[in-house]
Amino acid sequence: KNQVEQSPQSLIILEGKNCTLQCNYTVSPFSNLRWYKQDTGRGPVSLTIMTFSENTKSNGRYTATLDADTKQSSLHITASQLSDSASYICVVRNSGGSNYKLTFGKGTLLTVNP
Amino acid sequence: DSGVTQTPKHLITATGQRVTLRCSPRSGDLSVYWYQQSLDQGLQFLIQYYNGEERAKGNILERFSAQQFPDLHSELNLSSLELGDSALYFCASSVGLAGGPYNEQFFGPGTRLTVL
């Protein structure tokens, strides 16, 4: 069964600190993995997408990594800001062609305190 | 602003009632997706339409139905509402069918439904 597990469920850090969020998946065959940021009460916004051949991709202070062998991805946030407080959702797509499926993780709720 | 619009922003109704949520996709996007997000659940995919035709179904209840019109806007109809249907309902749109690297889904601001 295709599953996406995210950890931790929630995280509280101080402004300026770094943090790493984890995403483990069992989706097969794998096509790509997206990280979304969802502010409270708003729609998710894509941060980055990782395809099979990519190991690392950065978007400003956000760096995503992918290990397709161990089926793990991480999202590293550097020098956190108050505006980073949000839920971060990992979404994995299988390579089913027109019968593809997206599997969503439940998200990690990040709180950045001053 | 993602370019996807949803109305209404908030909806409060009673059990047993029927409501319609509306979504206008980004200009040029042919695919529309509907999601439900409850307090303790992640995003749950409900249904997808592409250029007016249903293309994929997720965990959508029989009491729920959707359609996409010729102008590509979509409506999600929820009937015989129950307390457990209270949730945020998101619409997303994308250019094509598949969730590939060049077919990102853009999410709307959501409709918060409260069933009393």
JSON list of C-alpha atoms in Angstrom, two decimals:
[
{"chain": "A", "resi": 1, "resn": "LYS", "atom": "CA", "xyz": [0.00, 0.00, 0.00]},
{"chain": "A", "resi": 2, "resn": "ASN", "atom": "CA", "xyz": [1.34, 3.45, -0.92]},
{"chain": "A", "resi": 3, "resn": "GLN", "atom": "CA", "xyz": [2.05, 5.47, 2.20]},
{"chain": "A", "resi": 4, "resn": "VAL", "atom": "CA", "xyz": [3.82, 8.69, 3.12]},
{"chain": "A", "resi": 5, "resn": "GLU", "atom": "CA", "xyz": [4.90, 9.16, 6.73]},
{"chain": "A", "resi": 6, "resn": "GLN", "atom": "CA", "xyz": [6.17, 12.49, 8.02]},
{"chain": "A", "resi": 7, "resn": "SER", "atom": "CA", "xyz": [8.05, 13.22, 11.20]},
{"chain": "A", "resi": 8, "resn": "PRO", "atom": "CA", "xyz": [7.98, 14.86, 13.55]},
{"chain": "A", "resi": 9, "resn": "GLN", "atom": "CA", "xyz": [4.25, 15.53, 13.76]},
{"chain": "A", "resi": 10, "resn": "SER", "atom": "CA", "xyz": [5.00, 18.95, 15.22]},
{"chain": "A", "resi": 11, "resn": "LEU", "atom": "CA", "xyz": [8.09, 20.99, 16.01]},
{"chain": "A", "resi": 12, "resn": "ILE", "atom": "CA", "xyz": [8.77, 24.19, 17.92]},
{"chain": "A", "resi": 13, "resn": "ILE", "atom": "CA", "xyz": [12.00, 26.08, 17.34]},
{"chain": "A", "resi": 14, "resn": "LEU", "atom": "CA", "xyz": [13.40, 29.52, 18.07]},
{"chain": "A", "resi": 15, "resn": "GLU", "atom": "CA", "xyz": [13.76, 32.12, 15.37]},
{"chain": "A", "resi": 16, "resn": "GLY", "atom": "CA", "xyz": [17.12, 31.90, 13.66]},
{"chain": "A", "resi": 17, "resn": "LYS", "atom": "CA", "xyz": [17.59, 28.19, 14.33]},
{"chain": "A", "resi": 18, "resn": "ASN", "atom": "CA", "xyz": [17.75, 25.47, 11.68]},
{"chain": "A", "resi": 19, "resn": "CYS", "atom": "CA", "xyz": [15.49, 22.44, 11.49]},
{"chain": "A", "resi": 20, "resn": "THR", "atom": "CA", "xyz": [14.98, 19.31, 9.40]},
{"chain": "A", "resi": 21, "resn": "LEU", "atom": "CA", "xyz": [11.68, 17.66, 8.55]},
{"chain": "A", "resi": 22, "resn": "GLN", "atom": "CA", "xyz": [11.50, 14.04, 7.42]},
{"chain": "A", "resi": 23, "resn": "CYS", "atom": "CA", "xyz": [9.38, 12.21, 4.87]},
{"chain": "A", "resi": 24, "resn": "ASN", "atom": "CA", "xyz": [9.48, 8.43, 4.38]},
{"chain": "A", "resi": 25, "resn": "TYR", "atom": "CA", "xyz": [7.47, 6.82, 1.63]},
{"chain": "A", "resi": 26, "resn": "THR", "atom": "CA", "xyz": [6.58, 3.41, 0.29]},
{"chain": "A", "resi": 27, "resn": "VAL", "atom": "CA", "xyz": [5.16, 4.63, -3.02]},
{"chain": "A", "resi": 28, "resn": "SER", "atom": "CA", "xyz": [6.24, 2.49, -5.91]},
{"chain": "A", "resi": 29, "resn": "PRO", "atom": "CA", "xyz": [7.10, 2.92, -8.69]},
{"chain": "A", "resi": 30, "resn": "PHE", "atom": "CA", "xyz": [8.31, 6.39, -7.74]},
{"chain": "A", "resi": 31, "resn": "SER", "atom": "CA", "xyz": [8.00, 9.39, -10.02]},
{"chain": "A", "resi": 32, "resn": "ASN", "atom": "CA", "xyz": [8.51, 12.53, -7.95]},
{"chain": "A", "resi": 33, "resn": "LEU", "atom": "CA", "xyz": [8.15, 14.07, -4.53]},
{"chain": "A", "resi": 34, "resn": "ARG", "atom": "CA", "xyz": [6.94, 17.57, -3.68]},
{"chain": "A", "resi": 35, "resn": "TRP", "atom": "CA", "xyz": [7.19, 19.57, -0.52]},
{"chain": "A", "resi": 36, "resn": "TYR", "atom": "CA", "xyz": [4.36, 22.03, 0.13]},
{"chain": "A", "resi": 37, "resn": "LYS", "atom": "CA", "xyz": [4.09, 24.80, 2.70]},
{"chain": "A", "resi": 38, "resn": "GLN", "atom": "CA", "xyz": [0.62, 25.44, 4.06]},
{"chain": "A", "resi": 39, "resn": "ASP", "atom": "CA", "xyz": [-0.03, 28.51, 6.16]},
{"chain": "A", "resi": 40, "resn": "THR", "atom": "CA", "xyz": [-2.90, 28.14, 8.63]},
{"chain": "A", "resi": 41, "resn": "GLY", "atom": "CA", "xyz": [-6.25, 28.38, 6.86]},
{"chain": "A", "resi": 42, "resn": "ARG", "atom": "CA", "xyz": [-4.71, 28.78, 3.41]},
{"chain": "A", "resi": 43, "resn": "GLY", "atom": "CA", "xyz": [-4.01, 26.53, 0.45]},
{"chain": "A", "resi": 44, "resn": "PRO", "atom": "CA", "xyz": [-0.69, 24.68, 0.13]},
{"chain": "A", "resi": 45, "resn": "VAL", "atom": "CA", "xyz": [2.07, 26.24, -1.95]},
{"chain": "A", "resi": 46, "resn": "SER", "atom": "CA", "xyz": [4.76, 24.17, -3.64]},
{"chain": "A", "resi": 47, "resn": "LEU", "atom": "CA", "xyz": [8.29, 24.70, -2.31]},
{"chain": "A", "resi": 48, "resn": "THR", "atom": "CA", "xyz": [10.23, 22.22, -4.37]},
{"chain": "A", "resi": 49, "resn": "ILE", "atom": "CA", "xyz": [9.91, 19.04, -6.41]},
{"chain": "A", "resi": 50, "resn": "MET", "atom": "CA", "xyz": [12.38, 16.17, -6.50]},
{"chain": "A", "resi": 51, "resn": "THR", "atom": "CA", "xyz": [12.55, 13.68, -9.35]},
{"chain": "A", "resi": 52, "resn": "PHE", "atom": "CA", "xyz": [14.24, 10.30, -9.24]},
{"chain": "A", "resi": 53, "resn": "SER", "atom": "CA", "xyz": [17.62, 11.54, -10.42]},
{"chain": "A", "resi": 54, "resn": "GLU", "atom": "CA", "xyz": [17.85, 14.52, -8.07]},
{"chain": "A", "resi": 55, "resn": "ASN", "atom": "CA", "xyz": [19.54, 14.33, -4.67]},
{"chain": "A", "resi": 56, "resn": "THR", "atom": "CA", "xyz": [19.38, 17.93, -3.51]},
{"chain": "A", "resi": 57, "resn": "LYS", "atom": "CA", "xyz": [17.44, 21.01, -4.50]},
{"chain": "A", "resi": 58, "resn": "SER", "atom": "CA", "xyz": [17.34, 24.41, -2.85]},
{"chain": "A", "resi": 59, "resn": "ASN", "atom": "CA", "xyz": [14.77, 27.18, -2.83]},
{"chain": "A", "resi": 60, "resn": "GLY", "atom": "CA", "xyz": [16.13, 30.07, -0.80]},
{"chain": "A", "resi": 61, "resn": "ARG", "atom": "CA", "xyz": [16.45, 28.95, 2.81]},
{"chain": "A", "resi": 62, "resn": "TYR", "atom": "CA", "xyz": [14.72, 25.63, 2.02]},
{"chain": "A", "resi": 63, "resn": "THR", "atom": "CA", "xyz": [16.81, 22.64, 0.91]},
{"chain": "A", "resi": 64, "resn": "ALA", "atom": "CA", "xyz": [15.22, 19.32, 0.04]},
{"chain": "A", "resi": 65, "resn": "THR", "atom": "CA", "xyz": [17.09, 16.06, -0.25]},
{"chain": "A", "resi": 66, "resn": "LEU", "atom": "CA", "xyz": [16.01, 12.75, -1.71]},
{"chain": "A", "resi": 67, "resn": "ASP", "atom": "CA", "xyz": [17.42, 9.27, -1.22]},
{"chain": "A", "resi": 68, "resn": "ALA", "atom": "CA", "xyz": [15.48, 7.10, -3.67]},
{"chain": "A", "resi": 69, "resn": "ASP", "atom": "CA", "xyz": [17.21, 3.95, -2.42]},
{"chain": "A", "resi": 70, "resn": "THR", "atom": "CA", "xyz": [16.00, 4.31, 1.16]},
{"chain": "A", "resi": 71, "resn": "LYS", "atom": "CA", "xyz": [12.83, 6.12, 0.06]},
{"chain": "A", "resi": 72, "resn": "GLN", "atom": "CA", "xyz": [13.46, 9.09, 2.30]},
{"chain": "A", "resi": 73, "resn": "SER", "atom": "CA", "xyz": [13.33, 12.82, 1.79]},
{"chain": "A", "resi": 74, "resn": "SER", "atom": "CA", "xyz": [14.12, 15.68, 4.10]},
{"chain": "A", "resi": 75, "resn": "LEU", "atom": "CA", "xyz": [13.38, 19.39, 4.10]},
{"chain": "A", "resi": 76, "resn": "HIS", "atom": "CA", "xyz": [15.99, 21.53, 5.82]},
{"chain": "A", "resi": 77, "resn": "ILE", "atom": "CA", "xyz": [15.11, 25.07, 6.82]},
{"chain": "A", "resi": 78, "resn": "THR", "atom": "CA", "xyz": [18.01, 27.39, 7.52]},
{"chain": "A", "resi": 79, "resn": "ALA", "atom": "CA", "xyz": [17.94, 30.47, 9.74]},
{"chain": "A", "resi": 80, "resn": "SER", "atom": "CA", "xyz": [14.23, 30.11, 10.46]},
{"chain": "A", "resi": 81, "resn": "GLN", "atom": "CA", "xyz": [11.92, 33.11, 10.45]},
{"chain": "A", "resi": 82, "resn": "LEU", "atom": "CA", "xyz": [8.57, 33.67, 12.13]},
{"chain": "A", "resi": 83, "resn": "SER", "atom": "CA", "xyz": [6.93, 33.42, 8.70]},
{"chain": "A", "resi": 84, "resn": "ASP", "atom": "CA", "xyz": [8.16, 29.82, 8.40]},
{"chain": "A", "resi": 85, "resn": "SER", "atom": "CA", "xyz": [5.50, 28.83, 10.94]},
{"chain": "A", "resi": 86, "resn": "ALA", "atom": "CA", "xyz": [3.25, 26.57, 8.88]},
{"chain": "A", "resi": 87, "resn": "SER", "atom": "CA", "xyz": [2.45, 22.97, 8.07]},
{"chain": "A", "resi": 88, "resn": "TYR", "atom": "CA", "xyz": [4.87, 21.27, 5.65]},
{"chain": "A", "resi": 89, "resn": "ILE", "atom": "CA", "xyz": [3.38, 18.53, 3.53]},
{"chain": "A", "resi": 90, "resn": "CYS", "atom": "CA", "xyz": [5.21, 15.84, 1.57]},
{"chain": "A", "resi": 91, "resn": "VAL", "atom": "CA", "xyz": [3.42, 14.49, -1.52]},
{"chain": "A", "resi": 92, "resn": "VAL", "atom": "CA", "xyz": [4.67, 11.55, -3.56]},
{"chain": "A", "resi": 93, "resn": "ARG", "atom": "CA", "xyz": [3.56, 10.67, -7.08]},
{"chain": "A", "resi": 94, "resn": "ASN", "atom": "CA", "xyz": [3.84, 7.22, -8.53]},
{"chain": "A", "resi": 95, "resn": "SER", "atom": "CA", "xyz": [4.78, 6.69, -12.15]},
{"chain": "A", "resi": 96, "resn": "GLY", "atom": "CA", "xyz": [1.47, 5.25, -13.26]},
{"chain": "A", "resi": 97, "resn": "GLY", "atom": "CA", "xyz": [1.18, 7.28, -16.46]},
{"chain": "A", "resi": 98, "resn": "SER", "atom": "CA", "xyz": [-2.37, 8.53, -16.86]},
{"chain": "A", "resi": 99, "resn": "ASN", "atom": "CA", "xyz": [-3.33, 6.34, -13.89]},
{"chain": "A", "resi": 100, "resn": "TYR", "atom": "CA", "xyz": [-0.90, 8.12, -11.60]},
{"chain": "A", "resi": 101, "resn": "LYS", "atom": "CA", "xyz": [-1.71, 8.59, -7.93]},
{"chain": "A", "resi": 102, "resn": "LEU", "atom": "CA", "xyz": [-0.64, 11.26, -5.47]},
{"chain": "A", "resi": 103, "resn": "THR", "atom": "CA", "xyz": [-0.13, 10.17, -1.87]},
{"chain": "A", "resi": 104, "resn": "PHE", "atom": "CA", "xyz": [-0.15, 12.91, 0.76]},
{"chain": "A", "resi": 105, "resn": "GLY", "atom": "CA", "xyz": [1.59, 12.90, 4.11]},
{"chain": "A", "resi": 106, "resn": "LYS", "atom": "CA", "xyz": [-0.24, 14.34, 7.11]},
{"chain": "A", "resi": 107, "resn": "GLY", "atom": "CA", "xyz": [2.29, 17.12, 7.43]},
{"chain": "A", "resi": 108, "resn": "THR", "atom": "CA", "xyz": [4.65, 18.50, 10.07]},
{"chain": "A", "resi": 109, "resn": "LEU", "atom": "CA", "xyz": [3.40, 21.54, 11.96]},
{"chain": "A", "resi": 110, "resn": "LEU", "atom": "CA", "xyz": [6.32, 23.92, 12.49]},
{"chain": "A", "resi": 111, "resn": "THR", "atom": "CA", "xyz": [6.11, 26.76, 14.98]},
{"chain": "A", "resi": 112, "resn": "VAL", "atom": "CA", "xyz": [8.87, 29.35, 15.04]},
{"chain": "A", "resi": 113, "resn": "ASN", "atom": "CA", "xyz": [8.93, 31.40, 18.22]},
{"chain": "A", "resi": 114, "resn": "PRO", "atom": "CA", "xyz": [10.72, 34.74, 18.71]},
{"chain": "B", "resi": 1, "resn": "ASP", "atom": "CA", "xyz": [-2.22, 34.58, -4.94]},
{"chain": "B", "resi": 2, "resn": "SER", "atom": "CA", "xyz": [-2.31, 31.27, -6.85]},
{"chain": "B", "resi": 3, "resn": "GLY", "atom": "CA", "xyz": [-4.84, 32.44, -9.42]},
{"chain": "B", "resi": 4, "resn": "VAL", "atom": "CA", "xyz": [-7.37, 29.82, -8.28]},
{"chain": "B", "resi": 5, "resn": "THR", "atom": "CA", "xyz": [-10.52, 31.31, -6.78]},
{"chain": "B", "resi": 6, "resn": "GLN", "atom": "CA", "xyz": [-13.02, 29.62, -4.50]},
{"chain": "B", "resi": 7, "resn": "THR", "atom": "CA", "xyz": [-16.36, 30.80, -3.23]},
{"chain": "B", "resi": 8, "resn": "PRO", "atom": "CA", "xyz": [-17.69, 31.12, -0.67]},
{"chain": "B", "resi": 9, "resn": "LYS", "atom": "CA", "xyz": [-14.87, 31.62, 1.82]},
{"chain": "B", "resi": 10, "resn": "HIS", "atom": "CA", "xyz": [-16.98, 30.43, 4.74]},
{"chain": "B", "resi": 11, "resn": "LEU", "atom": "CA", "xyz": [-20.20, 28.44, 4.86]},
{"chain": "B", "resi": 12, "resn": "ILE", "atom": "CA", "xyz": [-22.27, 27.56, 7.91]},
{"chain": "B", "resi": 13, "resn": "THR", "atom": "CA", "xyz": [-25.19, 25.22, 7.51]},
{"chain": "B", "resi": 14, "resn": "ALA", "atom": "CA", "xyz": [-27.21, 22.60, 9.35]},
{"chain": "B", "resi": 15, "resn": "THR", "atom": "CA", "xyz": [-27.15, 18.82, 9.23]},
{"chain": "B", "resi": 16, "resn": "GLY", "atom": "CA", "xyz": [-29.17, 17.34, 6.39]},
{"chain": "B", "resi": 17, "resn": "GLN", "atom": "CA", "xyz": [-28.72, 20.36, 4.16]},
{"chain": "B", "resi": 18, "resn": "ARG", "atom": "CA", "xyz": [-27.08, 20.62, 0.75]},
{"chain": "B", "resi": 19, "resn": "VAL", "atom": "CA", "xyz": [-24.40, 23.12, -0.30]},
{"chain": "B", "resi": 20, "resn": "THR", "atom": "CA", "xyz": [-22.45, 23.93, -3.44]},
{"chain": "B", "resi": 21, "resn": "LEU", "atom": "CA", "xyz": [-18.83, 25.04, -3.46]},
{"chain": "B", "resi": 22, "resn": "ARG", "atom": "CA", "xyz": [-17.44, 26.79, -6.50]},
{"chain": "B", "resi": 23, "resn": "CYS", "atom": "CA", "xyz": [-13.96, 26.89, -7.99]},
{"chain": "B", "resi": 24, "resn": "SER", "atom": "CA", "xyz": [-12.46, 28.83, -10.89]},
{"chain": "B", "resi": 25, "resn": "PRO", "atom": "CA", "xyz": [-9.12, 27.45, -12.06]},
{"chain": "B", "resi": 26, "resn": "ARG", "atom": "CA", "xyz": [-6.10, 29.47, -13.18]},
{"chain": "B", "resi": 27, "resn": "SER", "atom": "CA", "xyz": [-6.36, 30.79, -16.70]},
{"chain": "B", "resi": 28, "resn": "GLY", "atom": "CA", "xyz": [-5.24, 28.05, -19.09]},
{"chain": "B", "resi": 29, "resn": "ASP", "atom": "CA", "xyz": [-5.50, 25.20, -16.60]},
{"chain": "B", "resi": 30, "resn": "LEU", "atom": "CA", "xyz": [-7.67, 22.30, -17.74]},
{"chain": "B", "resi": 31, "resn": "SER", "atom": "CA", "xyz": [-7.52, 20.09, -14.65]},
{"chain": "B", "resi": 32, "resn": "VAL", "atom": "CA", "xyz": [-9.42, 20.77, -11.44]},
{"chain": "B", "resi": 33, "resn": "TYR", "atom": "CA", "xyz": [-8.98, 18.78, -8.24]},
{"chain": "B", "resi": 34, "resn": "TRP", "atom": "CA", "xyz": [-11.04, 18.81, -5.04]},
{"chain": "B", "resi": 35, "resn": "TYR", "atom": "CA", "xyz": [-9.61, 18.04, -1.60]},
{"chain": "B", "resi": 36, "resn": "GLN", "atom": "CA", "xyz": [-11.03, 17.82, 1.92]},
{"chain": "B", "resi": 37, "resn": "GLN", "atom": "CA", "xyz": [-8.94, 18.71, 4.96]},
{"chain": "B", "resi": 38, "resn": "SER", "atom": "CA", "xyz": [-10.31, 18.00, 8.41]},
{"chain": "B", "resi": 39, "resn": "LEU", "atom": "CA", "xyz": [-8.67, 19.20, 11.64]},
{"chain": "B", "resi": 40, "resn": "ASP", "atom": "CA", "xyz": [-6.85, 16.00, 12.43]},
{"chain": "B", "resi": 41, "resn": "GLN", "atom": "CA", "xyz": [-6.42, 14.70, 8.89]},
{"chain": "B", "resi": 42, "resn": "GLY", "atom": "CA", "xyz": [-4.13, 15.57, 6.05]},
{"chain": "B", "resi": 43, "resn": "LEU", "atom": "CA", "xyz": [-5.36, 16.56, 2.65]},
{"chain": "B", "resi": 44, "resn": "GLN", "atom": "CA", "xyz": [-7.75, 13.93, 1.30]},
{"chain": "B", "resi": 45, "resn": "PHE", "atom": "CA", "xyz": [-8.13, 13.81, -2.46]},
{"chain": "B", "resi": 46, "resn": "LEU", "atom": "CA", "xyz": [-11.78, 13.69, -3.53]},
{"chain": "B", "resi": 47, "resn": "ILE", "atom": "CA", "xyz": [-12.01, 13.94, -7.31]},
{"chain": "B", "resi": 48, "resn": "GLN", "atom": "CA", "xyz": [-10.35, 15.30, -10.44]},
{"chain": "B", "resi": 49, "resn": "TYR", "atom": "CA", "xyz": [-11.80, 16.69, -13.66]},
{"chain": "B", "resi": 50, "resn": "TYR", "atom": "CA", "xyz": [-9.95, 17.35, -16.87]},
{"chain": "B", "resi": 51, "resn": "ASN", "atom": "CA", "xyz": [-11.53, 19.50, -19.57]},
{"chain": "B", "resi": 52, "resn": "GLY", "atom": "CA", "xyz": [-15.02, 18.67, -18.40]},
{"chain": "B", "resi": 53, "resn": "GLU", "atom": "CA", "xyz": [-14.56, 14.95, -17.84]},
{"chain": "B", "resi": 54, "resn": "GLU", "atom": "CA", "xyz": [-14.06, 13.06, -14.60]},
{"chain": "B", "resi": 55, "resn": "ARG", "atom": "CA", "xyz": [-10.53, 11.59, -14.60]},
{"chain": "B", "resi": 56, "resn": "ALA", "atom": "CA", "xyz": [-9.82, 10.30, -11.12]},
{"chain": "B", "resi": 57, "resn": "LYS", "atom": "CA", "xyz": [-11.75, 9.55, -7.99]},
{"chain": "B", "resi": 58, "resn": "GLY", "atom": "CA", "xyz": [-10.42, 9.42, -4.47]},
{"chain": "B", "resi": 59, "resn": "ASN", "atom": "CA", "xyz": [-12.20, 9.07, -1.14]},
{"chain": "B", "resi": 60, "resn": "ILE", "atom": "CA", "xyz": [-15.35, 10.86, -2.24]},
{"chain": "B", "resi": 61, "resn": "LEU", "atom": "CA", "xyz": [-18.58, 9.92, -0.50]},
{"chain": "B", "resi": 62, "resn": "GLU", "atom": "CA", "xyz": [-21.67, 9.06, -2.49]},
{"chain": "B", "resi": 63, "resn": "ARG", "atom": "CA", "xyz": [-23.38, 12.09, -0.93]},
{"chain": "B", "resi": 64, "resn": "PHE", "atom": "CA", "xyz": [-20.82, 14.29, -2.68]},
{"chain": "B", "resi": 65, "resn": "SER", "atom": "CA", "xyz": [-20.69, 15.00, -6.39]},
{"chain": "B", "resi": 66, "resn": "ALA", "atom": "CA", "xyz": [-18.83, 17.37, -8.64]},
{"chain": "B", "resi": 67, "resn": "GLN", "atom": "CA", "xyz": [-18.79, 18.62, -12.19]},
{"chain": "B", "resi": 68, "resn": "GLN", "atom": "CA", "xyz": [-16.68, 20.80, -14.44]},
{"chain": "B", "resi": 69, "resn": "PHE", "atom": "CA", "xyz": [-18.45, 23.14, -16.82]},
{"chain": "B", "resi": 70, "resn": "PRO", "atom": "CA", "xyz": [-17.53, 24.17, -20.39]},
{"chain": "B", "resi": 71, "resn": "ASP", "atom": "CA", "xyz": [-15.92, 27.37, -19.06]},
{"chain": "B", "resi": 72, "resn": "LEU", "atom": "CA", "xyz": [-13.77, 25.05, -16.87]},
{"chain": "B", "resi": 73, "resn": "HIS", "atom": "CA", "xyz": [-15.07, 26.23, -13.53]},
{"chain": "B", "resi": 74, "resn": "SER", "atom": "CA", "xyz": [-16.07, 23.44, -11.20]},
{"chain": "B", "resi": 75, "resn": "GLU", "atom": "CA", "xyz": [-18.64, 22.90, -8.49]},
{"chain": "B", "resi": 76, "resn": "LEU", "atom": "CA", "xyz": [-18.58, 20.45, -5.59]},
{"chain": "B", "resi": 77, "resn": "ASN", "atom": "CA", "xyz": [-22.02, 19.51, -4.28]},
{"chain": "B", "resi": 78, "resn": "LEU", "atom": "CA", "xyz": [-22.34, 18.17, -0.75]},
{"chain": "B", "resi": 79, "resn": "SER", "atom": "CA", "xyz": [-25.71, 16.80, 0.30]},
{"chain": "B", "resi": 80, "resn": "SER", "atom": "CA", "xyz": [-27.31, 15.27, 3.40]},
{"chain": "B", "resi": 81, "resn": "LEU", "atom": "CA", "xyz": [-24.61, 17.01, 5.38]},
{"chain": "B", "resi": 82, "resn": "GLU", "atom": "CA", "xyz": [-23.34, 15.50, 8.61]},
{"chain": "B", "resi": 83, "resn": "LEU", "atom": "CA", "xyz": [-21.34, 17.02, 11.45]},
{"chain": "B", "resi": 84, "resn": "GLY", "atom": "CA", "xyz": [-18.28, 15.13, 10.25]},
{"chain": "B", "resi": 85, "resn": "ASP", "atom": "CA", "xyz": [-18.36, 16.93, 6.92]},
{"chain": "B", "resi": 86, "resn": "SER", "atom": "CA", "xyz": [-17.15, 20.09, 8.63]},
{"chain": "B", "resi": 87, "resn": "ALA", "atom": "CA", "xyz": [-13.76, 20.75, 7.05]},
{"chain": "B", "resi": 88, "resn": "LEU", "atom": "CA", "xyz": [-11.74, 22.94, 4.75]},
{"chain": "B", "resi": 89, "resn": "TYR", "atom": "CA", "xyz": [-12.42, 22.14, 1.09]},
{"chain": "B", "resi": 90, "resn": "PHE", "atom": "CA", "xyz": [-9.67, 23.04, -1.34]},
{"chain": "B", "resi": 91, "resn": "CYS", "atom": "CA", "xyz": [-9.74, 23.24, -5.07]},
{"chain": "B", "resi": 92, "resn": "ALA", "atom": "CA", "xyz": [-6.53, 23.01, -7.09]},
{"chain": "B", "resi": 93, "resn": "SER", "atom": "CA", "xyz": [-5.84, 23.35, -10.79]},
{"chain": "B", "resi": 94, "resn": "SER", "atom": "CA", "xyz": [-3.08, 22.33, -13.14]},
{"chain": "B", "resi": 95, "resn": "VAL", "atom": "CA", "xyz": [-2.33, 22.61, -16.82]},
{"chain": "B", "resi": 96, "resn": "GLY", "atom": "CA", "xyz": [-2.51, 18.93, -17.68]},
{"chain": "B", "resi": 97, "resn": "LEU", "atom": "CA", "xyz": [-3.44, 15.58, -16.28]},
{"chain": "B", "resi": 98, "resn": "ALA", "atom": "CA", "xyz": [-0.44, 14.17, -14.50]},
{"chain": "B", "resi": 99, "resn": "GLY", "atom": "CA", "xyz": [1.24, 15.41, -11.31]},
{"chain": "B", "resi": 100, "resn": "GLY", "atom": "CA", "xyz": [4.62, 15.55, -12.96]},
{"chain": "B", "resi": 101, "resn": "PRO", "atom": "CA", "xyz": [7.38, 18.10, -12.53]},
{"chain": "B", "resi": 102, "resn": "TYR", "atom": "CA", "xyz": [5.86, 20.42, -15.10]},
{"chain": "B", "resi": 103, "resn": "ASN", "atom": "CA", "xyz": [2.28, 19.96, -13.99]},
{"chain": "B", "resi": 104, "resn": "GLU", "atom": "CA", "xyz": [2.21, 21.54, -10.57]},
{"chain": "B", "resi": 105, "resn": "GLN", "atom": "CA", "xyz": [-1.12, 21.87, -8.79]},
{"chain": "B", "resi": 106, "resn": "PHE", "atom": "CA", "xyz": [-1.98, 25.37, -7.63]},
{"chain": "B", "resi": 107, "resn": "PHE", "atom": "CA", "xyz": [-4.31, 25.50, -4.67]},
{"chain": "B", "resi": 108, "resn": "GLY", "atom": "CA", "xyz": [-7.10, 27.95, -4.00]},
{"chain": "B", "resi": 109, "resn": "PRO", "atom": "CA", "xyz": [-7.69, 29.62, -0.63]},
{"chain": "B", "resi": 110, "resn": "GLY", "atom": "CA", "xyz": [-10.28, 27.05, 0.40]},
{"chain": "B", "resi": 111, "resn": "THR", "atom": "CA", "xyz": [-13.87, 27.09, 1.63]},
{"chain": "B", "resi": 112, "resn": "ARG", "atom": "CA", "xyz": [-14.39, 26.48, 5.33]},
{"chain": "B", "resi": 113, "resn": "LEU", "atom": "CA", "xyz": [-17.58, 24.48, 5.84]},
{"chain": "B", "resi": 114, "resn": "THR", "atom": "CA", "xyz": [-19.15, 24.27, 9.28]},
{"chain": "B", "resi": 115, "resn": "VAL", "atom": "CA", "xyz": [-22.07, 21.90, 9.77]},
{"chain": "B", "resi": 116, "resn": "LEU", "atom": "CA", "xyz": [-24.06, 22.55, 12.95]}
]
